[in-house]
Amino acid sequence: MNAPREPTLVVDRLTTRFASRSGAVTAVDEVSFSVAPGEVLGLVGESGSGKSLTGFSILGLVDPPGEIAAGSIRLKGRELRGLSAREWRALRGDRIAMIFQDPMMTLNPVLRIDTQMIETVRAHRHVGRDAARELARDALARVGIPSPDERLRAYPHQLSGGMRQRVAIAIALLNAPDLIIADEPTTALDVTIQAQILFEMQTLCRESGTALIWITHDLAVVAGLADRVCVMYAGRIVEQGSTAQVLETPAHPYTRGLLDSTPAANAQPDEGGQPQPLRQIPGMAPSLKEIPAGCAFRPRCTHASELCEQVPPAVELAPGHVARCFHPLPATQGVKP
Amino acid sequence: MTLFILRRMLQAFNVLFVMSLLVFAGVYAIGNPLDLLVDPNATAEDMARAAASLGLDQPLWAQYARFLGNALQGDLGNSFIHGVPALGLIVERLPATLELAVVAMLIAVLLGIPLGLWAGLRPDSWSGRTIMAGSILGFSLPTFWVGLMLIMVFAVQLGWLPASGRGPTAEVLGVPISLLTADGWRHLLLPAANLALFKLSLIIRLTRSGTREALLQDYVKFARAKGLSNARVVGVHVLKNILIPIVTVVGLEFGSLIAFSVVTESIFAWPGMGKLLLDSITQLDRPVVVAYLLLVVTLYVVINLAVDLLYAALDPRVRLAGASQ
Ligand SMILES: Nc1ncnc2c1ncn2[C@@H]1O[C@H](COP(=O)(O)OP(=O)(O)OP(=O)(O)O)[C@@H](O)[C@H]1O
Ligand code: SF4
Ligand SMILES: [Mg+2]
């Protein structure tokens, strides 16, 4: 039985725009990727590159004046674009769950943990309060929260940041979703807790066959966690492939720049015994209103040519390794050849 | 909790003491009640006798000392005009005012919160804008003018509702209440609506801005991401958060409703405390004025305490000072 598993989620040329008085801006631009059951997909990019918005688009939670302008989102073969509000609601929190960036803000400050968990169960299943509470307690225990019964009766402000994020993760797990979108859920936490939560999430999703999209701006996190990586720049996915392909043989100059500016990639001392200095990508990420025509990375790219004034097509360099660049870097230029 | 309440009561006594000083001195400064009380043709001897009988011949500090001594025993003095205890006179009028204030506040809250929520959820819609425009009117139109207009339209032109007085009341435990008779309600409706208008506008605006702010919060988006129904997101997640400031404001405004129903009560000839106050001021009936102000301060203190307790009950992050020991 080696037949390729049907992907849990297929996103195809997803485009999300914001209408404004000065015209529409495109925040997510023809984004395509897929995630298989039990697979972890890392979505990497600088602040403002459209990672969260990609997540919210998949969840049908883009607030006006934003809207999904084109593309398709298929969950287990079912097209989600064009679903009614009621159908979306039935899906959210049940088949697709999302964990937000800031654990301090995601839980409602005036509702007890049990209220916020039980309502999530009961929004999707016809079970009694007691049965729902039992599920909530199990979920808290699964994410490693000690004395879950006590925690259930607590208010969010009585828990630490790490605990709150675990509660948010437990809420995401409650209805055993097919897909979890985790939006930098650990950036607000300290490094040890971050590593713990990463590991636990990975294990939980592998075991249950849940597809996981892990959004982060930190390539080091992705290296230890993801099976595949998508690199986003100015609303577009500029490179994607297996974690090894993207991190070891980056083809897009932007990915290369990101790797060079990551401390972990430079931790190896060179021959002289000195750690290599971090190299920052010159320039700034463009704001949505002034994304350059053609390749958006052009003003910051040392490899740019006239050709780059056109939008580069997605080119498959190796099976599964795709980059949008006219002058992809040769594989030998990778960090670890 | 008990400690908290005890501490607050101690504070209340201090406030009352300071208030009594201020009020007493203030009332003493305006006019001479003897000019109004005694026949202008009376002899100087008559005047002196009257002054002595009312204690007005004493210096201010002695008058105050006597007042304070009596007040501590629950006696706030007799009305110069009616010759009966001032406090009794006011308490007699209290139910009428309280009833008016409660109904006005109920109107303001029961209409204001849903309207404010609606306007907050649909800020750009036609209905949302209309609600906000209405609330601006409610803010800016003077109460007495609105009162007169209400009388013009509903009492004079349409003849639907009576323009003045309290109408029949029914007694509950010796307290006369209009709410129990249909005609009582008819009398209450216009003055209550008049009194409610400003508070209604206030609550609409407060609810709307609270709603708009709450809708931007992550916890609302997270609640949506959990697949909750709109009714639950708005009715529980949003409402429970915005109720906290609303309760505070409603509490404080309730005090001012009671204290300043004066205008409405005189327009609609509503026999409440406000009307009594006006009459007492024009007649320089000092004990009644002093007793009224002290009673209002006491009401404020009690309402404030209730608001604080309610606040703590609504917001889990608030711990009452002293409650944790
Ligand atoms: N309501 C909105 N109106 C207009 N533009 C918006 C709106 N919400 C988001 N954007 C824009 O969409 C772009 C993508 O935002 P997004 O939150 O997805 O970035 P991100 O990659 O998650 O960044 P971060 O790492 O800071 O979270 C940003 O440039 C942002 O300014
Ligand atoms: S397409 Fe051109 S500008 Fe864009 S990254 Fe590649 S080389 Fe640089
Ligand atoms: Mg983000």
mmCIF file of N, CA and C in Angstrom, chain B residues 124-201:
data_model
loop_
_atom_site.group_PDB
_atom_site.id
_atom_site.type_symbol
_atom_site.label_atom_id
_atom_site.label_comp_id
_atom_site.label_asym_id
_atom_site.label_seq_id
_atom_site.Cartn_x
_atom_site.Cartn_y
_atom_site.Cartn_z
ATOM 1 N N ASP B 124 -21.591 50.965 9.364
ATOM 2 C CA ASP B 124 -21.740 51.690 8.107
ATOM 3 C C ASP B 124 -23.125 51.549 7.497
ATOM 4 N N SER B 125 -23.990 50.774 8.153
ATOM 5 C CA SER B 125 -25.310 50.551 7.569
ATOM 6 C C SER B 125 -26.203 51.759 7.808
ATOM 7 N N TRP B 126 -27.264 51.788 7.052
ATOM 8 C CA TRP B 126 -28.233 52.856 7.181
ATOM 9 C C TRP B 126 -28.806 52.868 8.601
ATOM 10 N N SER B 127 -29.176 51.687 9.109
ATOM 11 C CA SER B 127 -29.796 51.627 10.432
ATOM 12 C C SER B 127 -28.803 52.055 11.517
ATOM 13 N N GLY B 128 -27.549 51.613 11.390
ATOM 14 C CA GLY B 128 -26.547 51.976 12.386
ATOM 15 C C GLY B 128 -26.338 53.482 12.446
ATOM 16 N N ARG B 129 -26.283 54.099 11.269
ATOM 17 C CA ARG B 129 -26.083 55.550 11.240
ATOM 18 C C ARG B 129 -27.274 56.282 11.833
ATOM 19 N N THR B 130 -28.472 55.766 11.531
ATOM 20 C CA THR B 130 -29.674 56.403 12.074
ATOM 21 C C THR B 130 -29.665 56.363 13.597
ATOM 22 N N ILE B 131 -29.302 55.227 14.143
ATOM 23 C CA ILE B 131 -29.258 55.093 15.601
ATOM 24 C C ILE B 131 -28.287 56.118 16.196
ATOM 25 N N MET B 132 -27.116 56.241 15.552
ATOM 26 C CA MET B 132 -26.129 57.170 16.091
ATOM 27 C C MET B 132 -26.600 58.617 15.973
ATOM 28 N N ALA B 133 -27.236 58.945 14.838
ATOM 29 C CA ALA B 133 -27.750 60.304 14.684
ATOM 30 C C ALA B 133 -28.778 60.578 15.776
ATOM 31 N N GLY B 134 -29.639 59.605 16.035
ATOM 32 C CA GLY B 134 -30.640 59.750 17.086
ATOM 33 C C GLY B 134 -29.996 59.994 18.444
ATOM 34 N N SER B 135 -28.910 59.266 18.702
ATOM 35 C CA SER B 135 -28.282 59.417 20.014
ATOM 36 C C SER B 135 -27.628 60.793 20.158
ATOM 37 N N ILE B 136 -27.176 61.339 19.054
ATOM 38 C CA ILE B 136 -26.603 62.691 19.137
ATOM 39 C C ILE B 136 -27.700 63.693 19.493
ATOM 40 N N LEU B 137 -28.883 63.513 18.869
ATOM 41 C CA LEU B 137 -30.023 64.361 19.215
ATOM 42 C C LEU B 137 -30.342 64.230 20.697
ATOM 43 N N GLY B 138 -30.408 62.991 21.161
ATOM 44 C CA GLY B 138 -30.748 62.740 22.558
ATOM 45 C C GLY B 138 -29.780 63.414 23.506
ATOM 46 N N PHE B 139 -28.536 63.522 23.071
ATOM 47 C CA PHE B 139 -27.526 64.175 23.887
ATOM 48 C C PHE B 139 -27.714 65.675 23.936
ATOM 49 N N SER B 140 -28.049 66.227 22.755
ATOM 50 C CA SER B 140 -27.941 67.675 22.662
ATOM 51 C C SER B 140 -29.242 68.411 22.942
ATOM 52 N N LEU B 141 -30.388 67.735 22.817
ATOM 53 C CA LEU B 141 -31.638 68.445 23.090
ATOM 54 C C LEU B 141 -31.786 68.628 24.588
ATOM 55 N N PRO B 142 -32.160 69.834 25.028
ATOM 56 C CA PRO B 142 -32.329 70.053 26.464
ATOM 57 C C PRO B 142 -33.531 69.268 26.997
ATOM 58 N N THR B 143 -33.356 68.717 28.205
ATOM 59 C CA THR B 143 -34.385 67.869 28.800
ATOM 60 C C THR B 143 -35.732 68.575 28.891
ATOM 61 N N PHE B 144 -35.722 69.847 29.336
ATOM 62 C CA PHE B 144 -37.019 70.508 29.546
ATOM 63 C C PHE B 144 -37.764 70.674 28.222
ATOM 64 N N TRP B 145 -36.997 70.942 27.145
ATOM 65 C CA TRP B 145 -37.639 71.137 25.843
ATOM 66 C C TRP B 145 -38.249 69.821 25.356
ATOM 67 N N VAL B 146 -37.488 68.742 25.489
ATOM 68 C CA VAL B 146 -38.018 67.435 25.092
ATOM 69 C C VAL B 146 -39.257 67.107 25.900
ATOM 70 N N GLY B 147 -39.213 67.430 27.209
ATOM 71 C CA GLY B 147 -40.360 67.178 28.082
ATOM 72 C C GLY B 147 -41.589 67.921 27.563
ATOM 73 N N LEU B 148 -41.401 69.179 27.232
ATOM 74 C CA LEU B 148 -42.527 69.971 26.732
ATOM 75 C C LEU B 148 -43.048 69.403 25.417
ATOM 76 N N MET B 149 -42.128 68.983 24.542
ATOM 77 C CA MET B 149 -42.539 68.406 23.261
ATOM 78 C C MET B 149 -43.336 67.120 23.473
ATOM 79 N N LEU B 150 -42.870 66.300 24.416
ATOM 80 C CA LEU B 150 -43.589 65.054 24.703
ATOM 81 C C LEU B 150 -45.013 65.363 25.141
ATOM 82 N N ILE B 151 -45.133 66.368 26.004
ATOM 83 C CA ILE B 151 -46.470 66.743 26.471
ATOM 84 C C ILE B 151 -47.313 67.246 25.298
ATOM 85 N N MET B 152 -46.703 68.119 24.485
ATOM 86 C CA MET B 152 -47.411 68.659 23.316
ATOM 87 C C MET B 152 -47.957 67.549 22.435
ATOM 88 N N VAL B 153 -47.088 66.612 22.102
ATOM 89 C CA VAL B 153 -47.469 65.582 21.133
ATOM 90 C C VAL B 153 -48.393 64.540 21.754
ATOM 91 N N PHE B 154 -47.922 63.913 22.834
ATOM 92 C CA PHE B 154 -48.651 62.746 23.332
ATOM 93 C C PHE B 154 -49.824 63.099 24.244
ATOM 94 N N ALA B 155 -49.733 64.238 24.934
ATOM 95 C CA ALA B 155 -50.827 64.593 25.827
ATOM 96 C C ALA B 155 -51.806 65.548 25.155
ATOM 97 N N VAL B 156 -51.272 66.606 24.535
ATOM 98 C CA VAL B 156 -52.159 67.629 23.990
ATOM 99 C C VAL B 156 -52.721 67.211 22.626
ATOM 100 N N GLN B 157 -51.835 66.924 21.679
ATOM 101 C CA GLN B 157 -52.306 66.640 20.320
ATOM 102 C C GLN B 157 -52.987 65.285 20.205
ATOM 103 N N LEU B 158 -52.279 64.256 20.635
ATOM 104 C CA LEU B 158 -52.823 62.913 20.460
ATOM 105 C C LEU B 158 -53.745 62.520 21.610
ATOM 106 N N GLY B 159 -53.487 63.109 22.761
ATOM 107 C CA GLY B 159 -54.319 62.805 23.907
ATOM 108 C C GLY B 159 -54.183 61.374 24.405
ATOM 109 N N TRP B 160 -53.079 60.753 24.128
ATOM 110 C CA TRP B 160 -52.908 59.353 24.533
ATOM 111 C C TRP B 160 -52.543 59.198 26.011
ATOM 112 N N LEU B 161 -51.695 60.123 26.466
ATOM 113 C CA LEU B 161 -51.159 59.961 27.817
ATOM 114 C C LEU B 161 -51.387 61.228 28.629
ATOM 115 N N PRO B 162 -51.575 61.089 29.936
ATOM 116 C CA PRO B 162 -51.759 62.261 30.792
ATOM 117 C C PRO B 162 -50.475 63.082 30.864
ATOM 118 N N ALA B 163 -50.635 64.391 31.051
ATOM 119 C CA ALA B 163 -49.481 65.282 31.008
ATOM 120 C C ALA B 163 -48.846 65.486 32.363
ATOM 121 N N SER B 164 -49.605 65.250 33.438
ATOM 122 C CA SER B 164 -49.002 65.563 34.729
ATOM 123 C C SER B 164 -49.554 64.695 35.842
ATOM 124 N N GLY B 165 -48.861 64.721 36.965
ATOM 125 C CA GLY B 165 -49.295 63.996 38.144
ATOM 126 C C GLY B 165 -48.864 62.549 38.118
ATOM 127 N N ARG B 166 -49.172 61.869 39.225
ATOM 128 C CA ARG B 166 -48.685 60.513 39.362
ATOM 129 C C ARG B 166 -49.769 59.485 39.102
ATOM 130 N N GLY B 167 -51.005 59.890 39.187
ATOM 131 C CA GLY B 167 -52.069 58.913 38.969
ATOM 132 C C GLY B 167 -52.212 57.977 40.148
ATOM 133 N N PRO B 168 -53.043 56.970 39.985
ATOM 134 C CA PRO B 168 -53.318 56.075 41.107
ATOM 135 C C PRO B 168 -52.100 55.216 41.445
ATOM 136 N N THR B 169 -51.964 54.892 42.711
ATOM 137 C CA THR B 169 -50.881 54.005 43.121
ATOM 138 C C THR B 169 -51.477 52.851 43.909
ATOM 139 N N ALA B 170 -50.733 51.769 43.960
ATOM 140 C CA ALA B 170 -51.138 50.657 44.810
ATOM 141 C C ALA B 170 -50.069 50.493 45.873
ATOM 142 N N GLU B 171 -50.462 50.107 47.064
ATOM 143 C CA GLU B 171 -49.498 50.005 48.153
ATOM 144 C C GLU B 171 -48.892 48.614 48.229
ATOM 145 N N VAL B 172 -47.576 48.577 48.317
ATOM 146 C CA VAL B 172 -46.898 47.312 48.588
ATOM 147 C C VAL B 172 -46.089 47.512 49.854
ATOM 148 N N LEU B 173 -46.418 46.800 50.902
ATOM 149 C CA LEU B 173 -45.752 46.963 52.195
ATOM 150 C C LEU B 173 -45.750 48.424 52.637
ATOM 151 N N GLY B 174 -46.856 49.110 52.381
ATOM 152 C CA GLY B 174 -46.972 50.495 52.812
ATOM 153 C C GLY B 174 -46.320 51.502 51.880
ATOM 154 N N VAL B 175 -45.706 51.019 50.792
ATOM 155 C CA VAL B 175 -45.072 51.953 49.847
ATOM 156 C C VAL B 175 -45.971 52.106 48.628
ATOM 157 N N PRO B 176 -46.334 53.342 48.306
ATOM 158 C CA PRO B 176 -47.197 53.548 47.140
ATOM 159 C C PRO B 176 -46.422 53.385 45.828
ATOM 160 N N ILE B 177 -46.955 52.584 44.921
ATOM 161 C CA ILE B 177 -46.268 52.307 43.655
ATOM 162 C C ILE B 177 -47.233 52.454 42.486
ATOM 163 N N SER B 178 -46.788 53.151 41.446
ATOM 164 C CA SER B 178 -47.660 53.348 40.272
ATOM 165 C C SER B 178 -47.650 52.149 39.346
ATOM 166 N N LEU B 179 -46.562 51.389 39.422
ATOM 167 C CA LEU B 179 -46.321 50.364 38.412
ATOM 168 C C LEU B 179 -47.371 49.271 38.401
ATOM 169 N N LEU B 180 -48.184 49.239 39.466
ATOM 170 C CA LEU B 180 -49.101 48.116 39.570
ATOM 171 C C LEU B 180 -50.458 48.399 38.942
ATOM 172 N N THR B 181 -50.687 49.629 38.546
ATOM 173 C CA THR B 181 -51.963 49.936 37.898
ATOM 174 C C THR B 181 -51.704 50.426 36.479
ATOM 175 N N ALA B 182 -52.628 50.104 35.597
ATOM 176 C CA ALA B 182 -52.465 50.500 34.197
ATOM 177 C C ALA B 182 -52.419 52.017 34.083
ATOM 178 N N ASP B 183 -53.258 52.690 34.849
ATOM 179 C CA ASP B 183 -53.285 54.144 34.756
ATOM 180 C C ASP B 183 -52.009 54.744 35.339
ATOM 181 N N GLY B 184 -51.474 54.083 36.360
ATOM 182 C CA GLY B 184 -50.198 54.511 36.934
ATOM 183 C C GLY B 184 -49.114 54.468 35.874
ATOM 184 N N TRP B 185 -49.103 53.397 35.113
ATOM 185 C CA TRP B 185 -48.141 53.257 34.018
ATOM 186 C C TRP B 185 -48.294 54.385 33.009
ATOM 187 N N ARG B 186 -49.552 54.681 32.686
ATOM 188 C CA ARG B 186 -49.783 55.736 31.703
ATOM 189 C C ARG B 186 -49.220 57.070 32.177
ATOM 190 N N HIS B 187 -49.342 57.335 33.489
ATOM 191 C CA HIS B 187 -48.798 58.577 34.032
ATOM 192 C C HIS B 187 -47.275 58.563 34.037
ATOM 193 N N LEU B 188 -46.724 57.374 34.245
ATOM 194 C CA LEU B 188 -45.278 57.253 34.416
ATOM 195 C C LEU B 188 -44.533 57.361 33.085
ATOM 196 N N LEU B 189 -45.206 56.927 32.021
ATOM 197 C CA LEU B 189 -44.506 56.728 30.748
ATOM 198 C C LEU B 189 -43.808 57.983 30.221
ATOM 199 N N LEU B 190 -44.530 59.100 30.165
ATOM 200 C CA LEU B 190 -43.931 60.317 29.592
ATOM 201 C C LEU B 190 -42.754 60.836 30.413
ATOM 202 N N PRO B 191 -42.940 61.030 31.735
ATOM 203 C CA PRO B 191 -41.775 61.523 32.493
ATOM 204 C C PRO B 191 -40.592 60.549 32.440
ATOM 205 N N ALA B 192 -40.877 59.255 32.473
ATOM 206 C CA ALA B 192 -39.782 58.288 32.443
ATOM 207 C C ALA B 192 -39.048 58.361 31.108
ATOM 208 N N ALA B 193 -39.802 58.471 30.012
ATOM 209 C CA ALA B 193 -39.166 58.570 28.698
ATOM 210 C C ALA B 193 -38.324 59.830 28.625
ATOM 211 N N ASN B 194 -38.860 60.914 29.162
ATOM 212 C CA ASN B 194 -38.125 62.179 29.168
ATOM 213 C C ASN B 194 -36.794 62.062 29.918
ATOM 214 N N LEU B 195 -36.897 61.435 31.089
ATOM 215 C CA LEU B 195 -35.707 61.290 31.929
ATOM 216 C C LEU B 195 -34.717 60.304 31.303
ATOM 217 N N ALA B 196 -35.256 59.317 30.567
ATOM 218 C CA ALA B 196 -34.402 58.244 30.028
ATOM 219 C C ALA B 196 -33.585 58.705 28.837
ATOM 220 N N LEU B 197 -34.095 59.703 28.118
ATOM 221 C CA LEU B 197 -33.522 60.029 26.812
ATOM 222 C C LEU B 197 -32.010 60.240 26.837
ATOM 223 N N PHE B 198 -31.538 61.030 27.777
ATOM 224 C CA PHE B 198 -30.110 61.338 27.829
ATOM 225 C C PHE B 198 -29.305 60.075 28.151
ATOM 226 N N LYS B 199 -29.784 59.313 29.120
ATOM 227 C CA LYS B 199 -29.065 58.087 29.509
ATOM 228 C C LYS B 199 -29.082 57.066 28.375
ATOM 229 N N LEU B 200 -30.206 57.017 27.678
ATOM 230 C CA LEU B 200 -30.326 56.107 26.537
ATOM 231 C C LEU B 200 -29.243 56.435 25.506
ATOM 232 N N SER B 201 -29.105 57.709 25.202
ATOM 233 C CA SER B 201 -28.088 58.123 24.231
ATOM 234 C C SER B 201 -26.697 57.730 24.719
#
